[in-house]
mmCIF file of C-alpha atoms and ligand atoms in Angstrom:
data_model
loop_
_atom_site.group_PDB
_atom_site.id
_atom_site.type_symbol
_atom_site.label_atom_id
_atom_site.label_comp_id
_atom_site.label_asym_id
_atom_site.label_seq_id
_atom_site.Cartn_x
_atom_site.Cartn_y
_atom_site.Cartn_z
ATOM 1 C CA MET A 9 36.611 75.738 98.241
ATOM 2 C CA LYS A 10 39.238 77.130 95.836
ATOM 3 C CA ASP A 11 39.752 80.105 98.276
ATOM 4 C CA ILE A 12 40.339 77.771 101.249
ATOM 5 C CA ASN A 13 42.864 75.771 99.262
ATOM 6 C CA PHE A 14 44.736 78.946 98.214
ATOM 7 C CA ARG A 15 44.847 80.132 101.847
ATOM 8 C CA LYS A 16 46.187 76.748 102.946
ATOM 9 C CA ILE A 17 48.847 76.862 100.285
ATOM 10 C CA ARG A 18 49.822 80.429 101.233
ATOM 11 C CA ILE A 19 50.070 79.479 104.931
ATOM 12 C CA ALA A 20 52.136 76.427 104.039
ATOM 13 C CA ILE A 21 54.501 78.553 101.909
ATOM 14 C CA CYS A 22 54.875 81.119 104.752
ATOM 15 C CA LEU A 23 55.572 78.361 107.267
ATOM 16 C CA PHE A 24 58.084 76.812 104.906
ATOM 17 C CA ILE A 25 59.914 80.125 104.431
ATOM 18 C CA LEU A 26 59.882 80.829 108.198
ATOM 19 C CA ILE A 27 61.264 77.393 109.067
ATOM 20 C CA GLY A 28 63.842 77.771 106.312
ATOM 21 C CA LEU A 29 64.987 81.155 107.562
ATOM 22 C CA THR A 30 65.171 79.983 111.180
ATOM 23 C CA ALA A 31 67.211 76.973 110.176
ATOM 24 C CA CYS A 32 69.457 79.130 108.087
ATOM 25 C CA PHE A 33 70.133 81.651 110.894
ATOM 26 C CA SER A 34 70.765 78.966 113.534
ATOM 27 C CA CYS A 35 73.072 77.163 111.202
ATOM 28 C CA SER A 36 75.023 80.328 110.351
ATOM 29 C CA ASP A 37 75.236 81.075 114.097
ATOM 30 C CA GLU A 38 76.973 77.774 114.631
ATOM 31 C CA LYS A 39 79.421 78.183 111.787
ATOM 32 C CA GLN A 40 80.337 81.870 112.028
ATOM 33 C CA GLU A 41 81.527 83.475 115.211
ATOM 34 C CA PRO A 42 79.718 86.747 115.729
ATOM 35 C CA GLU A 43 82.136 89.579 114.758
ATOM 36 C CA LYS A 44 84.212 90.348 117.786
ATOM 37 C CA PRO A 45 84.261 94.024 118.573
ATOM 38 C CA LYS A 46 87.729 95.302 117.611
ATOM 39 C CA LYS A 47 89.665 96.980 120.345
ATOM 40 C CA PRO A 48 89.996 100.735 119.834
ATOM 41 C CA GLN A 49 93.116 101.529 117.840
ATOM 42 C CA PRO A 50 95.850 103.626 119.415
ATOM 43 C CA GLU A 51 96.473 106.944 117.758
ATOM 44 C CA THR A 52 100.253 106.500 117.708
ATOM 45 C CA LEU A 53 102.577 103.641 118.524
ATOM 46 C CA ARG A 54 103.215 105.309 121.870
ATOM 47 C CA ASP A 55 99.678 104.448 122.955
ATOM 48 C CA SER A 56 99.967 100.757 122.099
ATOM 49 C CA PRO A 57 99.401 98.208 124.886
ATOM 50 C CA PHE A 58 103.063 97.137 124.807
ATOM 51 C CA PRO A 59 106.053 99.335 123.943
ATOM 52 C CA ILE A 60 106.942 99.668 120.276
ATOM 53 C CA GLY A 61 110.299 101.194 119.400
ATOM 54 C CA ALA A 62 113.272 101.279 117.106
ATOM 55 C CA ALA A 63 117.031 101.115 117.058
ATOM 56 C CA LEU A 64 118.245 104.713 116.795
ATOM 57 C CA ASN A 65 121.496 106.579 116.347
ATOM 58 C CA PRO A 66 122.544 109.800 118.054
ATOM 59 C CA ASN A 67 123.613 111.665 114.912
ATOM 60 C CA SER A 68 120.129 111.563 113.412
ATOM 61 C CA LEU A 69 118.559 112.509 116.733
ATOM 62 C CA LYS A 70 120.875 115.496 117.012
ATOM 63 C CA THR A 71 120.759 116.743 113.430
ATOM 64 C CA ASN A 72 117.551 115.615 111.781
ATOM 65 C CA VAL A 73 114.431 117.261 113.082
ATOM 66 C CA ASN A 74 112.013 115.045 111.129
ATOM 67 C CA TYR A 75 113.644 111.964 112.594
ATOM 68 C CA ARG A 76 113.672 113.360 116.108
ATOM 69 C CA GLU A 77 110.079 114.529 116.016
ATOM 70 C CA LEU A 78 108.849 111.208 114.661
ATOM 71 C CA VAL A 79 110.669 109.398 117.502
ATOM 72 C CA GLN A 80 109.105 111.735 120.066
ATOM 73 C CA LYS A 81 105.626 111.323 118.590
ATOM 74 C CA GLU A 82 105.625 107.584 118.003
ATOM 75 C CA LEU A 83 108.112 105.566 120.014
ATOM 76 C CA GLY A 84 107.639 104.004 123.401
ATOM 77 C CA SER A 85 111.017 102.297 123.474
ATOM 78 C CA LEU A 86 114.462 102.815 121.980
ATOM 79 C CA THR A 87 117.560 100.702 121.509
ATOM 80 C CA PRO A 88 120.895 102.417 120.725
ATOM 81 C CA GLU A 89 121.956 100.813 117.462
ATOM 82 C CA ASN A 90 125.691 100.782 118.231
ATOM 83 C CA GLN A 91 126.417 103.165 121.105
ATOM 84 C CA MET A 92 126.270 100.625 123.958
ATOM 85 C CA LYS A 93 128.399 97.960 122.264
ATOM 86 C CA MET A 94 131.839 97.136 123.568
ATOM 87 C CA TRP A 95 133.560 98.269 120.342
ATOM 88 C CA THR A 96 132.102 101.768 120.700
ATOM 89 C CA ILE A 97 132.443 102.129 124.464
ATOM 90 C CA THR A 98 136.006 100.911 125.006
ATOM 91 C CA LYS A 99 139.449 101.538 123.611
ATOM 92 C CA GLY A 100 141.472 99.791 126.281
ATOM 93 C CA ARG A 101 140.819 97.852 129.473
ATOM 94 C CA GLY A 102 139.104 100.322 131.778
ATOM 95 C CA GLU A 103 139.162 103.086 129.140
ATOM 96 C CA TYR A 104 135.666 104.205 128.190
ATOM 97 C CA PHE A 105 133.974 106.642 125.829
ATOM 98 C CA TRP A 106 130.595 107.471 127.221
ATOM 99 C CA ASP A 107 129.492 110.435 125.147
ATOM 100 C CA ASP A 108 127.181 108.750 122.651
ATOM 101 C CA ALA A 109 125.784 106.246 125.102
ATOM 102 C CA ASP A 110 125.140 109.066 127.607
ATOM 103 C CA PHE A 111 123.378 111.049 124.916
ATOM 104 C CA MET A 112 121.064 108.161 124.152
ATOM 105 C CA ALA A 113 120.329 107.576 127.841
ATOM 106 C CA ASP A 114 119.592 111.271 128.401
ATOM 107 C CA PHE A 115 117.430 111.494 125.307
ATOM 108 C CA ALA A 116 115.373 108.474 126.400
ATOM 109 C CA ARG A 117 114.935 109.816 129.900
ATOM 110 C CA SER A 118 114.002 113.358 128.939
ATOM 111 C CA ASN A 119 111.431 112.068 126.412
ATOM 112 C CA ASN A 120 110.067 109.398 128.714
ATOM 113 C CA ILE A 121 110.973 106.598 126.340
ATOM 114 C CA ARG A 122 112.001 103.155 127.607
ATOM 115 C CA LEU A 123 115.675 102.457 127.015
ATOM 116 C CA HIS A 124 116.770 98.946 126.062
ATOM 117 C CA GLY A 125 120.553 98.461 126.279
ATOM 118 C CA HIS A 126 122.269 96.558 123.489
ATOM 119 C CA CYS A 127 124.477 94.624 124.086
ATOM 120 C CA LEU A 128 126.903 93.801 126.906
ATOM 121 C CA VAL A 129 128.565 90.654 125.522
ATOM 122 C CA TRP A 130 128.748 89.854 121.785
ATOM 123 C CA TYR A 131 131.290 87.577 120.145
ATOM 124 C CA LYS A 132 131.442 89.986 117.162
ATOM 125 C CA ASP A 133 133.009 92.693 119.317
ATOM 126 C CA GLY A 134 135.969 90.332 119.713
ATOM 127 C CA THR A 135 136.424 90.025 115.941
ATOM 128 C CA ARG A 136 136.924 93.699 115.035
ATOM 129 C CA THR A 137 140.641 93.543 114.214
ATOM 130 C CA ASN A 138 140.851 97.141 112.945
ATOM 131 C CA SER A 139 139.054 98.838 115.747
ATOM 132 C CA ASN A 140 139.068 99.676 119.454
ATOM 133 C CA MET A 141 138.988 95.999 120.330
ATOM 134 C CA GLN A 142 142.672 95.185 120.044
ATOM 135 C CA TRP A 143 143.014 95.353 123.818
ATOM 136 C CA LEU A 144 140.632 92.429 124.215
ATOM 137 C CA ILE A 145 141.830 90.452 121.214
ATOM 138 C CA ASN A 146 145.439 90.640 122.482
ATOM 139 C CA PHE A 147 144.560 89.867 126.087
ATOM 140 C CA GLN A 148 146.260 86.739 127.504
ATOM 141 C CA GLY A 149 144.968 85.266 130.742
ATOM 142 C CA THR A 150 143.537 82.354 132.630
ATOM 143 C CA LYS A 151 139.851 81.587 132.629
ATOM 144 C CA GLU A 152 139.468 83.441 135.933
ATOM 145 C CA GLU A 153 141.256 86.453 134.504
ATOM 146 C CA TRP A 154 138.954 86.458 131.480
ATOM 147 C CA LYS A 155 135.954 86.330 133.829
ATOM 148 C CA GLN A 156 137.422 89.266 135.657
ATOM 149 C CA VAL A 157 137.750 91.262 132.428
ATOM 150 C CA MET A 158 134.121 90.600 131.630
ATOM 151 C CA ARG A 159 132.941 91.471 135.115
ATOM 152 C CA GLU A 160 134.859 94.768 135.191
ATOM 153 C CA TYR A 161 133.326 95.747 131.860
ATOM 154 C CA ILE A 162 129.772 94.850 132.741
ATOM 155 C CA LEU A 163 129.979 96.492 136.179
ATOM 156 C CA ALA A 164 131.249 99.677 134.536
ATOM 157 C CA VAL A 165 128.626 99.873 131.776
ATOM 158 C CA ALA A 166 125.527 98.424 133.419
ATOM 159 C CA GLY A 167 126.528 100.276 136.588
ATOM 160 C CA ARG A 168 126.743 103.630 134.816
ATOM 161 C CA TYR A 169 123.258 103.233 133.328
ATOM 162 C CA LYS A 170 121.663 101.759 136.432
ATOM 163 C CA GLY A 171 118.177 103.202 136.767
ATOM 164 C CA LYS A 172 118.318 104.578 133.216
ATOM 165 C CA VAL A 173 118.357 101.379 131.206
ATOM 166 C CA ALA A 174 115.187 99.366 131.765
ATOM 167 C CA SER A 175 116.639 96.196 130.244
ATOM 168 C CA TRP A 176 119.784 94.755 128.641
ATOM 169 C CA ASP A 177 120.615 92.335 125.948
ATOM 170 C CA VAL A 178 123.224 90.779 128.180
ATOM 171 C CA VAL A 179 124.488 88.216 125.714
ATOM 172 C CA ASN A 180 123.900 88.448 121.956
ATOM 173 C CA GLU A 181 124.133 85.642 119.408
ATOM 174 C CA ALA A 182 125.965 82.976 121.352
ATOM 175 C CA ILE A 183 124.486 80.107 119.324
ATOM 176 C CA ARG A 184 125.078 79.057 115.719
ATOM 177 C CA ASP A 185 122.318 78.029 113.359
ATOM 178 C CA ASP A 186 123.122 74.355 113.978
ATOM 179 C CA GLY A 187 122.419 74.850 117.663
ATOM 180 C CA SER A 188 126.034 74.695 118.869
ATOM 181 C CA PHE A 189 128.009 77.313 120.817
ATOM 182 C CA ARG A 190 130.499 79.273 118.690
ATOM 183 C CA GLY A 191 133.664 77.717 120.140
ATOM 184 C CA GLU A 192 136.875 79.233 118.773
ATOM 185 C CA ASP A 193 134.927 81.939 116.897
ATOM 186 C CA ASP A 194 133.738 83.424 120.160
ATOM 187 C CA ILE A 195 136.462 84.981 122.310
ATOM 188 C CA TRP A 196 134.387 84.461 125.463
ATOM 189 C CA CYS A 197 133.458 80.877 124.644
ATOM 190 C CA LYS A 198 137.052 80.077 123.803
ATOM 191 C CA ASN A 199 138.490 81.508 127.008
ATOM 192 C CA ILE A 200 135.777 80.865 129.580
ATOM 193 C CA GLY A 201 133.600 78.160 128.025
ATOM 194 C CA ALA A 202 129.864 78.018 127.353
ATOM 195 C CA PRO A 203 127.341 78.163 128.857
ATOM 196 C CA GLU A 204 129.543 79.305 131.767
ATOM 197 C CA TYR A 205 130.410 82.675 130.227
ATOM 198 C CA ILE A 206 126.733 83.317 129.510
ATOM 199 C CA ASP A 207 125.664 82.579 133.064
ATOM 200 C CA TRP A 208 128.527 84.738 134.345
ATOM 201 C CA ALA A 209 127.554 87.679 132.189
ATOM 202 C CA PHE A 210 124.026 87.600 133.564
ATOM 203 C CA HIS A 211 125.264 87.330 137.162
ATOM 204 C CA CYS A 212 127.527 90.355 136.611
ATOM 205 C CA ALA A 213 124.730 92.411 134.976
ATOM 206 C CA HIS A 214 122.452 91.595 137.883
ATOM 207 C CA GLU A 215 125.134 92.598 140.342
ATOM 208 C CA ALA A 216 125.544 95.926 138.512
ATOM 209 C CA ASP A 217 121.876 96.739 138.244
ATOM 210 C CA PRO A 218 119.543 94.438 140.197
ATOM 211 C CA ASP A 219 116.418 96.147 138.811
ATOM 212 C CA ALA A 220 117.290 95.867 135.150
ATOM 213 C CA LEU A 221 115.550 93.159 133.142
ATOM 214 C CA LEU A 222 118.074 90.827 131.529
ATOM 215 C CA PHE A 223 117.610 89.310 128.082
ATOM 216 C CA TYR A 224 119.289 86.694 125.946
ATOM 217 C CA ASN A 225 119.105 87.997 122.358
ATOM 218 C CA ASP A 226 119.574 86.008 119.122
ATOM 219 C CA TYR A 227 118.417 85.626 115.521
ATOM 220 C CA GLY A 228 117.030 82.786 113.421
ATOM 221 C CA HIS A 229 114.174 81.548 115.612
ATOM 222 C CA GLU A 230 111.823 81.922 112.627
ATOM 223 C CA TYR A 231 113.937 79.952 110.139
ATOM 224 C CA SER A 232 115.705 77.258 112.206
ATOM 225 C CA THR A 233 113.781 74.973 114.530
ATOM 226 C CA THR A 234 117.153 73.473 115.575
ATOM 227 C CA LYS A 235 118.426 76.858 116.676
ATOM 228 C CA GLN A 236 115.155 77.869 118.337
ATOM 229 C CA GLN A 237 115.229 74.638 120.348
ATOM 230 C CA ALA A 238 118.866 75.149 121.337
ATOM 231 C CA ILE A 239 118.049 78.672 122.549
ATOM 232 C CA ASN A 240 115.080 77.523 124.621
ATOM 233 C CA ASP A 241 117.241 74.691 126.042
ATOM 234 C CA LEU A 242 119.965 77.188 126.953
ATOM 235 C CA ILE A 243 117.425 79.378 128.716
ATOM 236 C CA LYS A 244 115.803 76.455 130.505
ATOM 237 C CA GLY A 245 119.254 75.435 131.823
ATOM 238 C CA MET A 246 119.954 78.974 132.977
ATOM 239 C CA ILE A 247 116.672 79.150 134.859
ATOM 240 C CA GLU A 248 117.419 75.782 136.494
ATOM 241 C CA ARG A 249 120.895 76.997 137.521
ATOM 242 C CA GLY A 250 119.326 80.063 139.149
ATOM 243 C CA VAL A 251 120.759 82.536 136.629
ATOM 244 C CA PRO A 252 118.929 85.894 136.731
ATOM 245 C CA ILE A 253 117.319 86.006 133.288
ATOM 246 C CA HIS A 254 114.032 87.709 132.565
ATOM 247 C CA GLY A 255 113.586 87.851 128.814
ATOM 248 C CA ILE A 256 114.252 86.388 125.405
ATOM 249 C CA GLY A 257 114.973 88.638 122.411
ATOM 250 C CA LEU A 258 114.119 87.508 118.885
ATOM 251 C CA GLN A 259 115.881 89.748 116.412
ATOM 252 C CA MET A 260 113.654 88.755 113.484
ATOM 253 C CA HIS A 261 115.543 90.276 110.545
ATOM 254 C CA THR A 262 113.190 88.731 108.028
ATOM 255 C CA ASN A 263 111.683 89.205 104.590
ATOM 256 C CA VAL A 264 108.386 88.941 102.771
ATOM 257 C CA ASN A 265 109.205 85.481 101.400
ATOM 258 C CA ARG A 266 109.146 84.022 104.908
ATOM 259 C CA ASN A 267 105.795 82.347 105.662
ATOM 260 C CA ILE A 268 104.125 84.500 108.289
ATOM 261 C CA VAL A 269 103.152 81.372 110.250
ATOM 262 C CA ASP A 270 106.900 80.914 110.927
ATOM 263 C CA LEU A 271 106.960 84.345 112.578
ATOM 264 C CA ARG A 272 104.005 83.437 114.815
ATOM 265 C CA ASN A 273 105.471 80.045 115.695
ATOM 266 C CA ALA A 274 108.824 81.591 116.593
ATOM 267 C CA ILE A 275 107.273 84.067 119.017
ATOM 268 C CA ASN A 276 105.037 81.494 120.588
ATOM 269 C CA PHE A 277 107.866 78.967 120.906
ATOM 270 C CA ALA A 278 110.052 81.548 122.624
ATOM 271 C CA ALA A 279 107.162 82.340 124.969
ATOM 272 C CA GLN A 280 107.260 78.733 126.185
ATOM 273 C CA THR A 281 110.316 79.721 128.237
ATOM 274 C CA GLY A 282 107.848 81.667 130.399
ATOM 275 C CA LEU A 283 110.115 84.757 130.051
ATOM 276 C CA LYS A 284 109.240 88.145 128.640
ATOM 277 C CA VAL A 285 109.411 88.180 124.847
ATOM 278 C CA HIS A 286 110.969 91.057 122.888
ATOM 279 C CA VAL A 287 110.913 91.144 119.106
ATOM 280 C CA SER A 288 114.103 93.112 119.270
ATOM 281 C CA GLU A 289 115.366 93.932 115.766
ATOM 282 C CA LEU A 290 112.452 93.560 113.404
ATOM 283 C CA ASP A 291 112.768 94.421 109.748
ATOM 284 C CA VAL A 292 110.998 92.871 106.768
ATOM 285 C CA ALA A 293 113.053 93.128 103.596
ATOM 286 C CA VAL A 294 111.200 93.050 100.281
ATOM 287 C CA ASN A 295 113.999 93.122 97.716
ATOM 288 C CA THR A 296 115.539 89.809 98.584
ATOM 289 C CA SER A 297 117.105 89.352 95.167
ATOM 290 C CA LYS A 298 118.857 92.719 95.595
ATOM 291 C CA ASN A 299 117.560 93.936 92.254
ATOM 292 C CA PRO A 300 118.954 97.443 91.663
ATOM 293 C CA SER A 301 115.799 98.497 89.790
ATOM 294 C CA ALA A 302 113.260 96.854 92.111
ATOM 295 C CA GLU A 303 110.037 98.684 92.922
ATOM 296 C CA PHE A 304 107.931 98.594 96.015
ATOM 297 C CA THR A 305 104.766 97.287 94.396
ATOM 298 C CA THR A 306 101.327 97.075 95.999
ATOM 299 C CA GLU A 307 101.737 93.290 96.299
ATOM 300 C CA LEU A 308 105.005 93.697 98.209
ATOM 301 C CA GLN A 309 103.459 96.370 100.440
ATOM 302 C CA ASP A 310 100.586 94.016 101.208
ATOM 303 C CA ALA A 311 102.908 91.105 101.908
ATOM 304 C CA GLN A 312 104.949 93.294 104.266
ATOM 305 C CA TYR A 313 101.764 94.525 105.927
ATOM 306 C CA ARG A 314 100.848 90.914 106.687
ATOM 307 C CA SER A 315 104.229 90.147 108.235
ATOM 308 C CA TYR A 316 104.057 93.199 110.511
ATOM 309 C CA MET A 317 100.473 92.432 111.452
ATOM 310 C CA MET A 318 101.311 88.839 112.294
ATOM 311 C CA VAL A 319 104.120 89.923 114.618
ATOM 312 C CA SER A 320 102.005 92.457 116.511
ATOM 313 C CA ALA A 321 98.946 90.198 116.704
ATOM 314 C CA THR A 322 101.076 87.365 118.088
ATOM 315 C CA MET A 323 102.714 89.664 120.653
ATOM 316 C CA ALA A 324 99.298 91.024 121.669
ATOM 317 C CA ALA A 325 97.976 87.488 122.210
ATOM 318 C CA LEU A 326 100.752 86.540 124.699
ATOM 319 C CA PRO A 327 100.008 86.792 128.408
ATOM 320 C CA GLU A 328 100.359 90.463 129.282
ATOM 321 C CA GLU A 329 103.383 89.996 131.533
ATOM 322 C CA GLN A 330 105.309 88.398 128.629
ATOM 323 C CA GLN A 331 104.665 91.215 126.134
ATOM 324 C CA TYR A 332 107.929 93.147 126.268
ATOM 325 C CA GLY A 333 107.301 94.754 122.927
ATOM 326 C CA ILE A 334 108.494 95.179 119.390
ATOM 327 C CA THR A 335 111.588 97.068 118.232
ATOM 328 C CA THR A 336 112.391 97.667 114.576
ATOM 329 C CA TRP A 337 116.014 97.852 113.443
ATOM 330 C CA GLY A 338 115.987 101.408 112.301
ATOM 331 C CA LEU A 339 113.251 104.020 112.091
ATOM 332 C CA GLN A 340 112.659 104.770 108.409
ATOM 333 C CA ASP A 341 113.438 103.079 105.133
ATOM 334 C CA PRO A 342 117.022 103.732 104.095
ATOM 335 C CA VAL A 343 117.892 105.178 100.717
ATOM 336 C CA THR A 344 120.253 102.544 99.323
ATOM 337 C CA THR A 345 121.294 100.766 96.119
ATOM 338 C CA PRO A 346 119.923 98.223 95.669
ATOM 339 C CA PRO A 347 116.810 99.672 97.245
ATOM 340 C CA ASP A 348 114.765 98.109 100.012
ATOM 341 C CA TRP A 349 111.861 99.179 102.207
ATOM 342 C CA PRO A 350 112.041 97.092 105.382
ATOM 343 C CA LEU A 351 110.594 99.384 108.031
ATOM 344 C CA MET A 352 107.332 100.961 109.221
ATOM 345 C CA PHE A 353 108.096 104.476 108.006
ATOM 346 C CA ASP A 354 109.185 105.468 104.487
ATOM 347 C CA SER A 355 112.258 107.509 103.762
ATOM 348 C CA ASN A 356 110.158 110.673 104.102
ATOM 349 C CA TYR A 357 109.131 109.642 107.649
ATOM 350 C CA GLN A 358 105.564 108.813 106.635
ATOM 351 C CA ARG A 359 103.596 105.831 107.933
ATOM 352 C CA LYS A 360 103.533 102.849 105.550
ATOM 353 C CA LYS A 361 101.086 99.952 105.254
ATOM 354 C CA ALA A 362 103.469 98.098 107.579
ATOM 355 C CA TYR A 363 102.612 100.637 110.260
ATOM 356 C CA GLN A 364 98.908 99.907 109.779
ATOM 357 C CA GLY A 365 99.756 96.227 109.989
ATOM 358 C CA ILE A 366 101.221 96.758 113.467
ATOM 359 C CA MET A 367 98.152 98.758 114.519
ATOM 360 C CA ASN A 368 95.670 96.223 113.098
ATOM 361 C CA GLY A 369 97.527 93.357 114.770
ATOM 362 C CA ILE A 370 97.293 95.077 118.134
ATOM 363 C CA SER A 371 93.573 95.740 117.860
ATOM 364 C CA GLU A 372 92.516 92.374 116.488
HETATM 365 O O1 G3I B 420 130.722 105.351 110.667
HETATM 366 C C1 G3I B 420 131.525 104.530 111.481
HETATM 367 C C2 G3I B 420 132.831 105.163 111.820
HETATM 368 O O2 G3I B 420 132.664 106.291 112.625
HETATM 369 C C3 G3I B 420 133.720 104.154 112.509
HETATM 370 O O3 G3I B 420 134.889 104.688 113.014
HETATM 371 C C4 G3I B 420 134.038 103.047 111.546
HETATM 372 C C5 G3I B 420 134.662 101.890 112.319
HETATM 373 O O4 G3I B 420 134.493 100.647 111.786
HETATM 374 O O5 G3I B 420 132.951 102.680 110.658
HETATM 375 C C6 G3I B 420 131.663 103.187 110.870
HETATM 376 O O6 G3I B 420 130.961 102.370 111.788
HETATM 377 C C7 G3I B 420 130.161 101.283 111.300
HETATM 378 C C8 G3I B 420 128.846 101.370 112.078
HETATM 379 O O7 G3I B 420 128.043 100.262 111.807
HETATM 380 C C9 G3I B 420 128.051 102.650 111.774
HETATM 381 O O8 G3I B 420 127.516 102.575 110.536
HETATM 382 C C10 G3I B 420 130.845 99.987 111.655
HETATM 383 O O9 G3I B 420 132.044 99.848 110.916
HETATM 384 C C11 G3I B 420 129.921 98.845 111.380
HETATM 385 O O10 G3I B 420 130.540 97.629 111.777
HETATM 386 C C12 G3I B 420 128.655 99.033 112.187
HETATM 387 O O11 G3I B 420 127.782 97.993 111.936
HETATM 388 C C13 G3I B 420 126.786 97.703 112.874
HETATM 389 C C14 G3I B 420 126.837 96.250 113.222
HETATM 390 O O12 G3I B 420 125.733 95.883 114.033
HETATM 391 C C15 G3I B 420 128.099 95.862 113.968
HETATM 392 O O13 G3I B 420 128.187 96.443 115.250
HETATM 393 C C16 G3I B 420 125.446 98.124 112.317
HETATM 394 O O14 G3I B 420 125.386 99.572 112.214
HETATM 395 C C17 G3I B 420 124.338 97.646 113.213
HETATM 396 O O15 G3I B 420 123.100 97.901 112.589
HETATM 397 C C18 G3I B 420 124.476 96.154 113.447
HETATM 398 O O16 G3I B 420 123.474 95.741 114.302
HETATM 399 C C19 G3I B 420 123.330 94.349 114.524
HETATM 400 C C20 G3I B 420 122.940 94.122 115.966
HETATM 401 O O17 G3I B 420 123.798 94.760 116.813
HETATM 402 C C21 G3I B 420 122.841 92.622 116.264
HETATM 403 N N1 G3I B 420 121.991 91.933 115.332
HETATM 404 C C22 G3I B 420 122.252 92.200 113.933
HETATM 405 C C23 G3I B 420 122.237 93.695 113.661
HETATM 406 C C24 G3I B 420 122.306 94.027 112.167
HETATM 407 O O18 G3I B 420 123.459 93.590 111.599
#
């Protein structure tokens, strides 16, 4: 009798445990997604699903073998930092210096790296009083004559690099943080009017190189919803007016204090234009207080890792045809006072946690 009772109790306990375990598993199935297999990680940035590059300068490419070899090993895209700007290419109307821009174009081509041209029209070129830009600053003319000056310049530059430049920042930074055009501060806006000068620049670039992808590039998407809205509105208007525009560039000069959700929202908001999205000048500063004795602590490295990872994960989640890629503004951390460490490679050309952030974001 005692035996039978013990057996019954043992069976009851087993059943109880079994039911408990089953319930527990089915309930954890509902709550927790099974681990998604991670995509295989590329070995270098060059193997990433969208191009990852940097703004480069010809002097370092020519004279610094560590710099050059890192570029050749890692980069799928390059943007000349200054060599395709009006202030470096011209000295007078119709007078051009091509050497540095040619070097960048030849380097990109011979190393099979995508070349992103930066930038055909930028109000700041018209503010360089002590430089090659006097010819433009002193120019007097009617609106039509100003349009002619712009057209001549764009046809010359975009025409010369036709077939070599994959894409152009056609107009850079036309909008202020409050969402307005720059008015008197912008030589093109002042003399032609906006958005007319912007449309015109894109038409001229398309005329010069019908195969080049044409971008509107600006900063501040991640910190000003007013500006981000104004940029999307500008682009929407351009599309409605039949202006040939293919992409939106978000410079994203940011820092570790910026909430990473702002970075994701900025990219996704820009993607609502339906155009290709280029994070075009990324850097993530860590020494925002400009402390001369700051150190790059583990906490700061981790915060920077999260920013880089958020940017690449967000890019990777866009529809494939909108993923134009990520470009950092510079290759390796500069050696400066006060110090900062904004990039993916340290000043000795070694991969940082930020680099791993980009990789992990891609393969999420
Ligand atoms: O070394 C040159 C010298 O040869 C030249 O004759 C002289 C003329 O001013 O100064 C030196 O050139 C400086 C150049 O950087 C190279 O260091 C320029 O003065 C200086 O104005 C120039 O600044 C560049 C700036 O754009 C203006 O064109 C920065 O390198 C460049 O990183 C910066 O890039 C911008 C993007 O185009 C747009 N978004 C923001 C981004 C960062 O500010």
